[in-house]
Amino acid sequence: VFQGRILAQRLVGQETRYEVEVKTPYRHRFPLVPREYVWVPNTCGCPSLREGAEYLLMARRHVNYERTLNRILLQDDGYARPWTPREDRLVREAARHC
């Protein structure tokens, strides 16, 4: 779970790749660098992430069977909400209990 600002969007094959500036990592099981690529396994624009906007993203790390691909994947059941101070407060409160 992290707060990020969308810098760019690009369609790559049957997927969408977002370049994201990681603002605040809240809870992560793998290291995040200041700029990451977040992949969405479709090209329909779901979820709709606008360039320049900030979001609270809950994504997972995807490593393929051969271990040749390691990326951050925002699945259909992932969480992508526009970032607000309220979202920040809710995530920080939840982190204390989890």
mmCIF file of C-alpha atoms in Angstrom:
data_model
loop_
_atom_site.group_PDB
_atom_site.id
_atom_site.type_symbol
_atom_site.label_atom_id
_atom_site.label_comp_id
_atom_site.label_asym_id
_atom_site.label_seq_id
_atom_site.Cartn_x
_atom_site.Cartn_y
_atom_site.Cartn_z
ATOM 1 C CA VAL A 1 0.000 0.000 0.000
ATOM 2 C CA PHE A 2 1.451 3.337 -0.993
ATOM 3 C CA GLN A 3 0.593 6.859 -2.056
ATOM 4 C CA GLY A 4 1.780 7.654 -5.547
ATOM 5 C CA ARG A 5 1.489 10.267 -8.253
ATOM 6 C CA ILE A 6 0.912 9.062 -11.832
ATOM 7 C CA LEU A 7 3.637 10.440 -14.083
ATOM 8 C CA ALA A 8 2.891 8.650 -17.362
ATOM 9 C CA GLN A 9 0.747 5.950 -18.922
ATOM 10 C CA ARG A 10 1.689 3.629 -21.771
ATOM 11 C CA LEU A 11 -0.021 0.690 -23.450
ATOM 12 C CA VAL A 12 2.324 -2.290 -23.785
ATOM 13 C CA GLY A 13 0.784 -5.243 -25.600
ATOM 14 C CA GLN A 14 -2.416 -6.202 -23.761
ATOM 15 C CA GLU A 15 -1.437 -4.333 -20.578
ATOM 16 C CA THR A 16 -1.175 -0.781 -19.301
ATOM 17 C CA ARG A 17 2.002 0.448 -17.639
ATOM 18 C CA TYR A 18 1.927 3.452 -15.312
ATOM 19 C CA GLU A 19 5.053 5.269 -14.228
ATOM 20 C CA VAL A 20 4.433 6.229 -10.621
ATOM 21 C CA GLU A 21 6.285 8.503 -8.219
ATOM 22 C CA VAL A 22 6.098 6.777 -4.834
ATOM 23 C CA LYS A 23 5.252 9.484 -2.294
ATOM 24 C CA THR A 24 4.529 7.563 0.911
ATOM 25 C CA PRO A 25 4.894 3.806 1.361
ATOM 26 C CA TYR A 26 2.505 2.691 4.097
ATOM 27 C CA ARG A 27 2.836 -1.054 4.175
ATOM 28 C CA HIS A 28 4.999 -3.072 1.853
ATOM 29 C CA ARG A 29 6.456 -6.546 1.836
ATOM 30 C CA PHE A 30 8.952 -5.730 -0.875
ATOM 31 C CA PRO A 31 11.175 -2.672 -1.295
ATOM 32 C CA LEU A 32 9.889 0.292 -3.275
ATOM 33 C CA VAL A 33 12.066 2.844 -5.025
ATOM 34 C CA PRO A 34 11.055 6.511 -5.577
ATOM 35 C CA ARG A 35 9.814 5.705 -9.104
ATOM 36 C CA GLU A 36 8.100 2.454 -9.963
ATOM 37 C CA TYR A 37 6.185 0.967 -12.854
ATOM 38 C CA VAL A 38 2.743 -0.307 -11.912
ATOM 39 C CA TRP A 39 1.184 -2.731 -14.377
ATOM 40 C CA VAL A 40 -2.544 -3.232 -15.001
ATOM 41 C CA PRO A 41 -3.470 -6.434 -16.903
ATOM 42 C CA ASN A 42 -5.814 -4.709 -19.387
ATOM 43 C CA THR A 43 -5.945 -1.792 -21.815
ATOM 44 C CA CYS A 44 -9.486 -0.622 -21.081
ATOM 45 C CA GLY A 45 -8.390 2.028 -18.595
ATOM 46 C CA CYS A 46 -9.724 0.157 -15.568
ATOM 47 C CA PRO A 47 -8.994 1.471 -13.030
ATOM 48 C CA SER A 48 -9.009 4.955 -14.444
ATOM 49 C CA LEU A 49 -5.768 6.603 -13.287
ATOM 50 C CA ARG A 50 -5.097 10.110 -14.572
ATOM 51 C CA GLU A 51 -1.639 11.510 -15.187
ATOM 52 C CA GLY A 52 -0.672 14.070 -12.542
ATOM 53 C CA ALA A 53 -3.194 12.807 -9.991
ATOM 54 C CA GLU A 54 -2.294 11.162 -6.675
ATOM 55 C CA TYR A 55 -3.737 7.841 -5.566
ATOM 56 C CA LEU A 56 -3.652 5.408 -2.720
ATOM 57 C CA LEU A 57 -2.677 2.119 -4.397
ATOM 58 C CA MET A 58 -2.812 -1.401 -3.045
ATOM 59 C CA ALA A 59 -0.920 -3.605 -5.456
ATOM 60 C CA ARG A 60 1.003 -6.846 -5.231
ATOM 61 C CA ARG A 61 4.312 -8.080 -6.468
ATOM 62 C CA HIS A 62 4.073 -10.466 -9.400
ATOM 63 C CA VAL A 63 6.926 -12.883 -10.089
ATOM 64 C CA ASN A 64 6.418 -15.346 -12.933
ATOM 65 C CA TYR A 65 7.106 -19.070 -12.678
ATOM 66 C CA GLU A 66 10.556 -18.812 -14.308
ATOM 67 C CA ARG A 67 11.441 -15.894 -11.981
ATOM 68 C CA THR A 68 12.414 -13.757 -14.962
ATOM 69 C CA LEU A 69 9.670 -11.183 -14.429
ATOM 70 C CA ASN A 70 9.321 -9.190 -11.215
ATOM 71 C CA ARG A 71 6.866 -6.301 -11.241
ATOM 72 C CA ILE A 72 4.153 -4.476 -9.326
ATOM 73 C CA LEU A 73 0.693 -5.528 -10.480
ATOM 74 C CA LEU A 74 -2.568 -3.714 -9.798
ATOM 75 C CA GLN A 75 -5.187 -6.398 -10.359
ATOM 76 C CA ASP A 76 -8.915 -6.010 -10.914
ATOM 77 C CA ASP A 77 -9.504 -6.647 -7.218
ATOM 78 C CA GLY A 78 -6.740 -4.213 -6.224
ATOM 79 C CA TYR A 79 -7.351 -0.874 -4.554
ATOM 80 C CA ALA A 80 -6.884 2.452 -6.336
ATOM 81 C CA ARG A 81 -8.513 5.486 -4.735
ATOM 82 C CA PRO A 82 -7.793 9.169 -5.230
ATOM 83 C CA TRP A 83 -5.525 10.231 -2.379
ATOM 84 C CA THR A 84 -7.083 12.450 0.270
ATOM 85 C CA PRO A 85 -6.015 13.313 3.815
ATOM 86 C CA ARG A 86 -8.902 11.100 4.989
ATOM 87 C CA GLU A 87 -7.487 8.094 3.091
ATOM 88 C CA ASP A 88 -4.098 8.806 4.657
ATOM 89 C CA ARG A 89 -5.612 8.841 8.146
ATOM 90 C CA LEU A 90 -7.549 5.591 7.557
ATOM 91 C CA VAL A 91 -4.475 3.751 6.287
ATOM 92 C CA ARG A 92 -2.316 4.930 9.189
ATOM 93 C CA GLU A 93 -4.978 3.843 11.698
ATOM 94 C CA ALA A 94 -5.340 0.445 10.035
ATOM 95 C CA ALA A 95 -1.552 -0.047 10.045
ATOM 96 C CA ARG A 96 -1.566 0.179 13.847
ATOM 97 C CA HIS A 97 -3.995 -2.739 14.063
ATOM 98 C CA CYS A 98 -2.472 -4.963 11.345
#
